[in-house]
Amino acid sequence: MTSVNTEGFKAESYYQMLEEKDKILSLIYDTVGDVIFALNVNSTGEYIFSSVNQSFLNATGLNRDQVIGKNVKEVIPEPSLSLVLGHYETAIRTKSSVSWEEITPYPTGRKIGEVRIAPIFDQNDRCKMLIGSVHDITESRNYAKKLEDSMEKVAQKNYELEQMGYVTSHDLREPLNTIQSFSMLLKEELSELDNIGNSEKYLEFINSATGRMQVLLKGMLDYNVIGKQLQLKRSDLNAVVDVVLADLAGSIMKVEAEVIVPELPTLNVYETELRLLFQNLISNSIKYRQPDVPIKIEITSEQLDEKWKIEVIDNGIGIEEEYFERVFHVFQRLHKKNEFEGAGIGLSICKKVIDLHDGQIWVEKNQPQGSKFCFTISNELV
Ligand code: ADP
């Protein structure tokens, strides 16, 4: 009769399982990118390296014999040594893990590490071991620093550009005014003389050029000022549009435009800026009308998930699809200055206003004729 020793079997497979687990753990220990080490705390309170993983050796450039069994004082140089000893003591005193950031000049290069130390206590409440790990954050820190530096530079450049834009548009208007006034005076004086040749014509040119420059500079100034003194306010958009329509009443009546405005939402908006947007869109619809066709402008609104979509639709001359993007850029115009007056800034102002509202603005063709300027405004601006 054969008997099977099941106890022996169990013990054997248990040891096999432990061995297997041990192998896996030491594989993880030596392949993990983070530095891991264990320190025995001896009876005199000295910290002795009892185990280090491969990443520790790679980072320090030391070999196992130079570390295992050695006191931390022999391995870690000052000033790091005093710092880490302080943290070890805190971990033991508070009986909890402690972490800190450390810059270490390893032989493999200067590294920034996130160090964590956890104390292990015996039954007599004496700390017998410290387990430590160092997560290398050199790259992410360097990257964050570079990003921060670049952001600072961009902000500085932006500020300089804004200032320059403001000064240019504001200060240049002064000498222009002077040119304009004196050319008017000159024109008056010339009109009293008999033979003035082409002088009057030349003065007309000077006047119209300076007038146009005034328009451009005024546009630049408006563009620059947007976003300077922002005030978010709960506003009824119907009231906002009403103010704009009242301001434009003269030109609306002159061209007998029909303006249809349904019930619009009440939202948190930058009211002054949004008024400027409606003013630009509606006055463009009037300006870019089709000759001999009664103007119809319609404003619509629709609630989407977390935003509102608003459209300003006209039956004017429309815009070719290839220019849909370009028209929102500063100084981009699709017409000659003698066809339609303008600085090419109105739609870039609209874009800036909608950026402030975390929204989007675009243009589509209206069917059968005209343009549809659509924009979104977030529901939850705070
Ligand atoms: P401006 O009207 O001063 O030229 P905008 O930035 O307001 O500048 O508009 C840019 C260009 O987009 C205009 O020159 C015009 O060609 C085109 N545009 C704007 N609005 C309309 C519209 N409602 N219908 C047709 N074209 C338009």
Short mmCIF file of C-alpha atoms and ligand atoms in Angstrom, two decimals:
data_model
loop_
_atom_site.label_atom_id
_atom_site.label_comp_id
_atom_site.label_asym_id
_atom_site.label_seq_id
_atom_site.Cartn_x
_atom_site.Cartn_y
_atom_site.Cartn_z
CA MET A 1 0.00 0.00 0.00
CA THR A 2 1.35 3.39 -0.90
CA SER A 3 0.66 6.40 1.27
CA VAL A 4 0.84 9.98 0.10
CA ASN A 5 2.48 12.53 2.39
CA THR A 6 0.12 15.47 1.83
CA GLU A 7 1.69 17.57 4.62
CA GLY A 8 5.08 17.38 2.85
CA PHE A 9 3.43 18.37 -0.44
CA LYS A 10 1.73 21.36 1.08
CA ALA A 11 4.93 22.63 2.68
CA GLU A 12 6.87 22.15 -0.56
CA SER A 13 4.36 24.03 -2.71
CA TYR A 14 4.14 26.74 -0.04
CA TYR A 15 7.92 27.23 -0.19
CA GLN A 16 7.83 27.18 -3.98
CA MET A 17 5.17 29.88 -3.92
CA LEU A 18 7.25 31.97 -1.50
CA GLU A 19 10.34 31.55 -3.65
CA GLU A 20 8.35 32.58 -6.70
CA LYS A 21 7.00 35.65 -4.90
CA ASP A 22 10.46 36.53 -3.69
CA LYS A 23 11.82 36.34 -7.24
CA ILE A 24 9.07 38.62 -8.51
CA LEU A 25 9.64 41.11 -5.70
CA SER A 26 13.38 41.29 -6.23
CA LEU A 27 12.79 41.67 -9.98
CA ILE A 28 10.49 44.60 -9.31
CA TYR A 29 12.94 45.97 -6.74
CA ASP A 30 15.75 46.04 -9.27
CA THR A 31 13.87 47.14 -12.35
CA VAL A 32 11.77 49.95 -10.87
CA GLY A 33 13.02 53.40 -11.91
CA ASP A 34 12.82 54.87 -8.41
CA VAL A 35 15.72 54.58 -6.00
CA ILE A 36 14.84 52.26 -3.06
CA PHE A 37 16.97 51.56 0.00
CA ALA A 38 16.70 50.13 3.50
CA LEU A 39 18.65 51.33 6.53
CA ASN A 40 19.10 49.34 9.73
CA VAL A 41 19.02 51.51 12.81
CA ASN A 42 21.58 50.02 15.21
CA SER A 43 21.56 50.20 19.02
CA THR A 44 23.63 53.39 19.03
CA GLY A 45 21.23 55.10 16.63
CA GLU A 46 23.50 54.87 13.60
CA TYR A 47 21.91 54.29 10.17
CA ILE A 48 23.49 51.40 8.24
CA PHE A 49 22.60 50.55 4.62
CA SER A 50 21.19 47.02 4.56
CA SER A 51 19.80 46.95 1.04
CA VAL A 52 19.72 49.13 -2.09
CA ASN A 53 18.20 48.49 -5.50
CA GLN A 54 19.84 48.78 -8.91
CA SER A 55 18.46 52.30 -9.49
CA PHE A 56 20.27 53.44 -6.33
CA LEU A 57 23.57 52.15 -7.75
CA ASN A 58 22.86 53.66 -11.19
CA ALA A 59 22.06 57.08 -9.73
CA THR A 60 24.97 57.24 -7.27
CA GLY A 61 27.53 55.55 -9.51
CA LEU A 62 28.57 53.43 -6.49
CA ASN A 63 28.79 49.64 -6.38
CA ARG A 64 27.05 47.45 -3.83
CA ASP A 65 30.25 46.91 -1.75
CA GLN A 66 30.66 50.64 -1.33
CA VAL A 67 27.19 50.91 0.21
CA ILE A 68 25.94 47.74 1.93
CA GLY A 69 26.97 47.59 5.57
CA LYS A 70 28.17 51.21 5.48
CA ASN A 71 27.03 54.02 7.73
CA VAL A 72 25.07 56.76 5.88
CA LYS A 73 27.78 59.17 7.07
CA GLU A 74 30.26 57.33 4.83
CA VAL A 75 27.96 57.35 1.79
CA ILE A 76 26.04 60.63 1.81
CA PRO A 77 28.19 63.77 1.67
CA GLU A 78 27.46 67.06 3.45
CA PRO A 79 25.40 69.25 3.22
CA SER A 80 22.84 66.55 2.24
CA LEU A 81 23.85 64.40 5.22
CA SER A 82 22.71 66.84 7.93
CA LEU A 83 19.45 67.39 6.07
CA VAL A 84 18.60 63.68 5.71
CA LEU A 85 19.61 62.86 9.32
CA GLY A 86 17.18 65.53 10.48
CA HIS A 87 14.37 63.97 8.41
CA TYR A 88 15.21 60.44 9.68
CA GLU A 89 14.89 61.69 13.25
CA THR A 90 11.55 63.35 12.48
CA ALA A 91 10.22 60.12 10.93
CA ILE A 92 11.24 58.14 14.03
CA ARG A 93 9.96 60.72 16.49
CA THR A 94 6.59 61.16 14.74
CA LYS A 95 6.34 57.44 13.85
CA SER A 96 5.21 58.34 10.38
CA SER A 97 6.65 58.66 6.91
CA VAL A 98 8.32 61.92 5.98
CA SER A 99 8.93 63.27 2.50
CA TRP A 100 10.91 66.17 1.09
CA GLU A 101 12.56 67.39 -2.05
CA GLU A 102 16.29 67.15 -2.43
CA ILE A 103 18.84 68.32 -4.98
CA THR A 104 21.80 65.95 -5.08
CA PRO A 105 24.98 66.30 -7.16
CA TYR A 106 25.29 62.58 -8.07
CA PRO A 107 28.29 61.51 -10.19
CA THR A 108 25.68 60.92 -12.94
CA GLY A 109 24.57 64.57 -12.74
CA ARG A 110 22.55 66.94 -10.60
CA LYS A 111 19.24 65.31 -9.72
CA ILE A 112 16.09 66.64 -8.06
CA GLY A 113 14.44 63.87 -6.09
CA GLU A 114 11.27 63.48 -4.07
CA VAL A 115 12.53 61.48 -1.08
CA ARG A 116 10.24 59.50 1.22
CA ILE A 117 11.30 57.73 4.42
CA ALA A 118 9.12 55.32 6.39
CA PRO A 119 10.16 53.98 9.83
CA ILE A 120 9.59 50.37 10.94
CA PHE A 121 9.35 49.60 14.69
CA ASP A 122 9.89 46.35 16.67
CA GLN A 123 7.67 44.99 19.49
CA ASN A 124 9.51 47.19 21.98
CA ASP A 125 8.64 50.27 20.00
CA ARG A 126 12.21 50.78 18.93
CA CYS A 127 12.79 51.89 15.34
CA LYS A 128 14.77 49.08 13.75
CA MET A 129 14.65 50.06 10.11
CA LEU A 130 13.99 52.92 7.70
CA ILE A 131 12.73 52.23 4.20
CA GLY A 132 13.48 55.01 1.74
CA SER A 133 12.65 55.84 -1.84
CA VAL A 134 13.66 58.64 -4.19
CA HIS A 135 11.49 59.54 -7.15
CA ASP A 136 13.46 61.44 -9.77
CA ILE A 137 11.58 64.63 -10.66
CA THR A 138 14.53 66.38 -12.34
CA GLU A 139 12.97 66.36 -15.79
CA SER A 140 9.49 67.45 -14.76
CA ARG A 141 10.96 70.21 -12.55
CA ASN A 142 13.25 71.42 -15.32
CA TYR A 143 10.36 71.33 -17.75
CA ALA A 144 8.10 73.22 -15.32
CA LYS A 145 10.84 75.81 -14.77
CA LYS A 146 11.36 76.24 -18.52
CA LEU A 147 7.61 76.59 -19.02
CA GLU A 148 7.40 79.14 -16.22
CA ASP A 149 10.30 81.13 -17.70
CA SER A 150 8.74 81.06 -21.17
CA MET A 151 5.35 82.10 -19.79
CA GLU A 152 6.99 85.01 -18.00
CA LYS A 153 8.77 86.05 -21.19
CA VAL A 154 5.57 85.78 -23.23
CA ALA A 155 3.64 87.81 -20.64
CA GLN A 156 6.37 90.46 -20.63
CA LYS A 157 6.44 90.62 -24.45
CA ASN A 158 2.66 90.75 -24.52
CA TYR A 159 2.66 93.61 -22.08
CA GLU A 160 5.29 95.49 -24.09
CA LEU A 161 3.33 94.96 -27.30
CA GLU A 162 0.10 96.10 -25.69
CA GLN A 163 1.82 99.18 -24.34
CA MET A 164 3.37 99.90 -27.69
CA GLY A 165 0.01 99.41 -29.43
CA TYR A 166 -1.66 101.73 -26.97
CA VAL A 167 1.00 104.42 -27.16
CA THR A 168 1.13 104.23 -30.96
CA SER A 169 -2.61 104.42 -31.44
CA HIS A 170 -3.14 107.02 -28.74
CA ASP A 171 -0.19 109.34 -29.28
CA LEU A 172 -0.17 109.26 -33.07
CA ARG A 173 -3.63 110.75 -33.16
CA GLU A 174 -2.30 114.00 -31.75
CA PRO A 175 0.10 114.94 -34.62
CA LEU A 176 -2.54 113.72 -37.07
CA ASN A 177 -5.06 116.15 -35.65
CA THR A 178 -2.51 118.92 -36.09
CA ILE A 179 -1.88 117.98 -39.75
CA GLN A 180 -5.61 117.88 -40.37
CA SER A 181 -6.30 121.26 -38.75
CA PHE A 182 -3.46 123.03 -40.56
CA SER A 183 -4.35 121.57 -43.94
CA MET A 184 -7.90 122.88 -43.41
CA LEU A 185 -6.50 126.34 -42.61
CA LEU A 186 -4.23 126.19 -45.63
CA LYS A 187 -7.19 125.23 -47.81
CA GLU A 188 -9.13 128.23 -46.56
CA GLU A 189 -6.26 130.60 -47.28
CA LEU A 190 -5.67 129.11 -50.72
CA SER A 191 -9.31 129.57 -51.67
CA GLU A 192 -8.72 133.32 -51.48
CA LEU A 193 -5.90 133.20 -54.05
CA ASP A 194 -6.41 133.25 -57.84
CA ASN A 195 -4.05 130.64 -59.24
CA ILE A 196 -3.51 127.71 -56.93
CA GLY A 197 -2.88 124.98 -59.54
CA ASN A 198 -3.48 121.51 -58.09
CA SER A 199 -2.91 122.59 -54.50
CA GLU A 200 -6.52 122.16 -53.50
CA LYS A 201 -6.62 118.66 -54.91
CA TYR A 202 -3.42 117.73 -53.04
CA LEU A 203 -4.86 119.04 -49.82
CA GLU A 204 -7.94 116.88 -50.36
CA PHE A 205 -5.64 113.85 -50.60
CA ILE A 206 -3.84 114.82 -47.41
CA ASN A 207 -7.16 115.24 -45.67
CA SER A 208 -8.61 111.95 -46.76
CA ALA A 209 -5.36 110.08 -45.88
CA THR A 210 -5.23 111.61 -42.42
CA GLY A 211 -8.95 110.92 -41.92
CA ARG A 212 -8.38 107.29 -42.77
CA MET A 213 -5.40 107.07 -40.45
CA GLN A 214 -7.61 108.47 -37.67
CA VAL A 215 -10.06 105.62 -38.28
CA LEU A 216 -7.25 103.04 -38.17
CA LEU A 217 -5.74 104.44 -35.00
CA LYS A 218 -9.14 104.67 -33.31
CA GLY A 219 -9.71 101.00 -34.20
CA MET A 220 -6.33 100.01 -32.77
CA LEU A 221 -7.08 101.92 -29.61
CA ASP A 222 -10.48 100.20 -29.20
CA TYR A 223 -8.82 96.82 -29.80
CA ASN A 224 -6.16 97.51 -27.20
CA VAL A 225 -8.57 98.73 -24.57
CA ILE A 226 -10.68 95.54 -24.64
CA GLY A 227 -10.19 93.43 -21.56
CA LYS A 228 -8.51 96.20 -19.57
CA GLN A 229 -11.29 96.85 -17.07
CA LEU A 230 -13.39 93.75 -17.06
CA GLN A 231 -16.54 93.53 -15.02
CA LEU A 232 -18.61 90.39 -15.19
CA LYS A 233 -22.29 91.19 -14.78
CA ARG A 234 -25.59 89.31 -14.97
CA SER A 235 -27.14 90.97 -18.01
CA ASP A 236 -30.29 90.64 -20.02
CA LEU A 237 -28.94 90.42 -23.58
CA ASN A 238 -32.15 92.01 -24.91
CA ALA A 239 -31.28 95.13 -22.92
CA VAL A 240 -27.72 95.03 -24.28
CA VAL A 241 -28.97 94.78 -27.88
CA ASP A 242 -31.57 97.54 -27.27
CA VAL A 243 -28.83 99.99 -26.28
CA VAL A 244 -26.90 99.14 -29.44
CA LEU A 245 -30.00 99.53 -31.62
CA ALA A 246 -30.67 102.92 -30.02
CA ASP A 247 -27.07 104.00 -30.75
CA LEU A 248 -27.41 102.85 -34.36
CA ALA A 249 -30.96 104.19 -34.76
CA GLY A 250 -29.78 106.90 -37.19
CA SER A 251 -28.16 104.53 -39.68
CA ILE A 252 -30.87 101.88 -39.20
CA MET A 253 -33.55 104.42 -40.14
CA LYS A 254 -31.50 105.82 -43.01
CA VAL A 255 -31.31 102.46 -44.77
CA GLU A 256 -34.72 101.32 -43.45
CA ALA A 257 -33.27 98.13 -42.01
CA GLU A 258 -35.62 95.60 -40.46
CA VAL A 259 -34.06 94.21 -37.25
CA ILE A 260 -35.71 91.16 -35.66
CA VAL A 261 -34.70 90.35 -32.09
CA PRO A 262 -36.44 87.48 -30.25
CA GLU A 263 -36.26 86.76 -26.51
CA LEU A 264 -32.54 86.55 -25.63
CA PRO A 265 -31.12 84.93 -22.48
CA THR A 266 -29.86 86.60 -19.32
CA LEU A 267 -26.23 85.59 -18.75
CA ASN A 268 -23.07 86.49 -16.87
CA VAL A 269 -21.21 88.62 -19.40
CA TYR A 270 -18.75 91.46 -19.80
CA GLU A 271 -21.51 93.85 -20.78
CA THR A 272 -19.49 96.77 -22.15
CA GLU A 273 -17.45 94.45 -24.33
CA LEU A 274 -20.49 92.47 -25.50
CA ARG A 275 -22.21 95.70 -26.49
CA LEU A 276 -19.19 96.49 -28.65
CA LEU A 277 -19.55 93.08 -30.29
CA PHE A 278 -23.23 93.58 -31.16
CA GLN A 279 -22.45 97.07 -32.38
CA ASN A 280 -19.75 95.81 -34.73
CA LEU A 281 -21.83 92.92 -36.07
CA ILE A 282 -25.00 94.94 -36.61
CA SER A 283 -23.22 97.92 -38.16
CA ASN A 284 -21.34 95.53 -40.47
CA SER A 285 -24.67 94.01 -41.55
CA ILE A 286 -25.83 97.50 -42.42
CA LYS A 287 -22.55 98.45 -44.13
CA TYR A 288 -22.18 95.29 -46.22
CA ARG A 289 -25.74 95.32 -47.54
CA GLN A 290 -26.76 94.49 -51.08
CA PRO A 291 -27.64 97.54 -53.11
CA ASP A 292 -31.37 97.87 -53.78
CA VAL A 293 -32.37 95.02 -51.47
CA PRO A 294 -34.24 95.86 -48.23
CA ILE A 295 -31.97 95.00 -45.30
CA LYS A 296 -33.11 92.32 -42.91
CA ILE A 297 -31.07 91.55 -39.79
CA GLU A 298 -32.13 88.78 -37.44
CA ILE A 299 -30.66 87.80 -34.09
CA THR A 300 -31.33 84.28 -32.84
CA SER A 301 -30.37 82.39 -29.68
CA GLU A 302 -30.23 78.72 -28.80
CA GLN A 303 -29.24 76.96 -25.59
CA LEU A 304 -26.68 74.18 -26.09
CA ASP A 305 -25.25 71.97 -23.32
CA GLU A 306 -23.16 74.39 -21.28
CA LYS A 307 -23.38 77.44 -23.47
CA TRP A 308 -25.62 79.66 -25.51
CA LYS A 309 -25.26 80.06 -29.25
CA ILE A 310 -26.24 83.42 -30.69
CA GLU A 311 -26.38 84.35 -34.35
CA VAL A 312 -26.50 87.69 -36.13
CA ILE A 313 -27.88 86.96 -39.59
CA ASP A 314 -28.10 89.36 -42.52
CA ASN A 315 -29.10 89.26 -46.18
CA GLY A 316 -26.11 91.36 -47.30
CA ILE A 317 -23.33 90.73 -49.80
CA GLY A 318 -22.05 87.66 -47.91
CA ILE A 319 -18.49 86.37 -47.56
CA GLU A 320 -16.75 83.74 -49.67
CA GLU A 321 -15.90 80.60 -47.70
CA GLU A 322 -12.14 81.01 -48.29
CA TYR A 323 -12.21 84.22 -46.18
CA PHE A 324 -14.20 82.80 -43.24
CA GLU A 325 -11.07 82.68 -41.02
CA ARG A 326 -9.25 85.71 -42.33
CA VAL A 327 -11.96 88.26 -41.59
CA PHE A 328 -11.40 87.80 -37.82
CA HIS A 329 -7.74 88.88 -38.07
CA VAL A 330 -6.69 92.47 -37.39
CA PHE A 331 -6.60 94.78 -40.44
CA GLN A 332 -8.00 92.10 -42.76
CA ARG A 333 -10.50 93.60 -45.20
CA LEU A 334 -12.02 92.05 -48.28
CA HIS A 335 -12.81 95.29 -50.02
CA LYS A 336 -11.01 98.37 -51.29
CA LYS A 337 -11.24 101.43 -49.08
CA ASN A 338 -13.30 103.30 -51.68
CA GLU A 339 -15.92 100.51 -51.75
CA PHE A 340 -16.63 100.38 -48.02
CA GLU A 341 -15.22 102.50 -45.19
CA GLY A 342 -13.51 100.64 -42.38
CA ALA A 343 -10.33 99.79 -40.53
CA GLY A 344 -10.56 95.99 -40.61
CA ILE A 345 -10.63 95.79 -36.84
CA GLY A 346 -14.33 95.29 -35.96
CA LEU A 347 -14.38 91.50 -36.26
CA SER A 348 -11.04 91.08 -34.46
CA ILE A 349 -12.59 93.05 -31.60
CA CYS A 350 -15.56 90.61 -31.69
CA LYS A 351 -13.11 87.68 -31.55
CA LYS A 352 -11.32 89.18 -28.56
CA VAL A 353 -14.65 89.75 -26.78
CA ILE A 354 -15.75 86.17 -27.35
CA ASP A 355 -12.37 84.82 -26.18
CA LEU A 356 -13.05 86.66 -22.92
CA HIS A 357 -16.34 84.79 -22.67
CA ASP A 358 -14.69 81.38 -23.18
CA GLY A 359 -16.63 81.06 -26.40
CA GLN A 360 -16.10 80.71 -30.12
CA ILE A 361 -16.99 82.93 -33.03
CA TRP A 362 -17.26 82.03 -36.68
CA VAL A 363 -19.09 83.00 -39.84
CA GLU A 364 -21.23 80.93 -42.18
CA LYS A 365 -23.11 81.62 -45.38
CA ASN A 366 -26.73 82.57 -44.89
CA GLN A 367 -29.20 80.98 -47.30
CA PRO A 368 -30.14 82.16 -49.86
CA GLN A 369 -27.97 85.26 -49.37
CA GLY A 370 -25.87 87.02 -46.75
CA SER A 371 -23.81 86.16 -43.70
CA LYS A 372 -24.49 84.40 -40.44
CA PHE A 373 -22.12 85.45 -37.62
CA CYS A 374 -22.37 82.84 -34.87
CA PHE A 375 -20.83 82.94 -31.43
CA THR A 376 -21.10 81.02 -28.19
CA ILE A 377 -20.98 82.22 -24.60
CA SER A 378 -20.40 79.91 -21.70
CA ASN A 379 -23.34 79.43 -19.34
CA GLU A 380 -21.17 79.38 -16.29
CA LEU A 381 -18.88 82.39 -16.44
CA VAL A 382 -17.95 83.37 -12.90
P1 ADP B 1 -14.18 96.58 -41.46
O1 ADP B 1 -15.66 96.45 -41.57
O2 ADP B 1 -13.76 97.80 -40.76
O3 ADP B 1 -13.48 96.39 -42.76
P2 ADP B 1 -14.27 94.14 -39.90
O4 ADP B 1 -13.18 93.51 -39.11
O5 ADP B 1 -15.51 94.50 -39.19
O6 ADP B 1 -13.61 95.41 -40.56
O7 ADP B 1 -14.62 93.16 -41.08
C1 ADP B 1 -13.59 92.56 -41.81
C2 ADP B 1 -14.08 92.27 -43.23
O8 ADP B 1 -15.08 91.24 -43.17
C3 ADP B 1 -14.77 93.44 -43.87
O9 ADP B 1 -13.81 94.27 -44.53
C4 ADP B 1 -15.72 92.78 -44.82
O10 ADP B 1 -15.07 92.47 -46.02
C5 ADP B 1 -16.09 91.48 -44.16
N1 ADP B 1 -17.40 91.55 -43.46
C6 ADP B 1 -17.62 91.82 -42.18
N2 ADP B 1 -18.92 91.76 -41.86
C7 ADP B 1 -19.57 91.44 -43.00
C8 ADP B 1 -20.95 91.21 -43.34
N3 ADP B 1 -21.93 91.30 -42.43
N4 ADP B 1 -21.22 90.90 -44.61
C9 ADP B 1 -20.24 90.79 -45.53
N5 ADP B 1 -18.93 90.98 -45.27
C10 ADP B 1 -18.58 91.30 -44.02
#
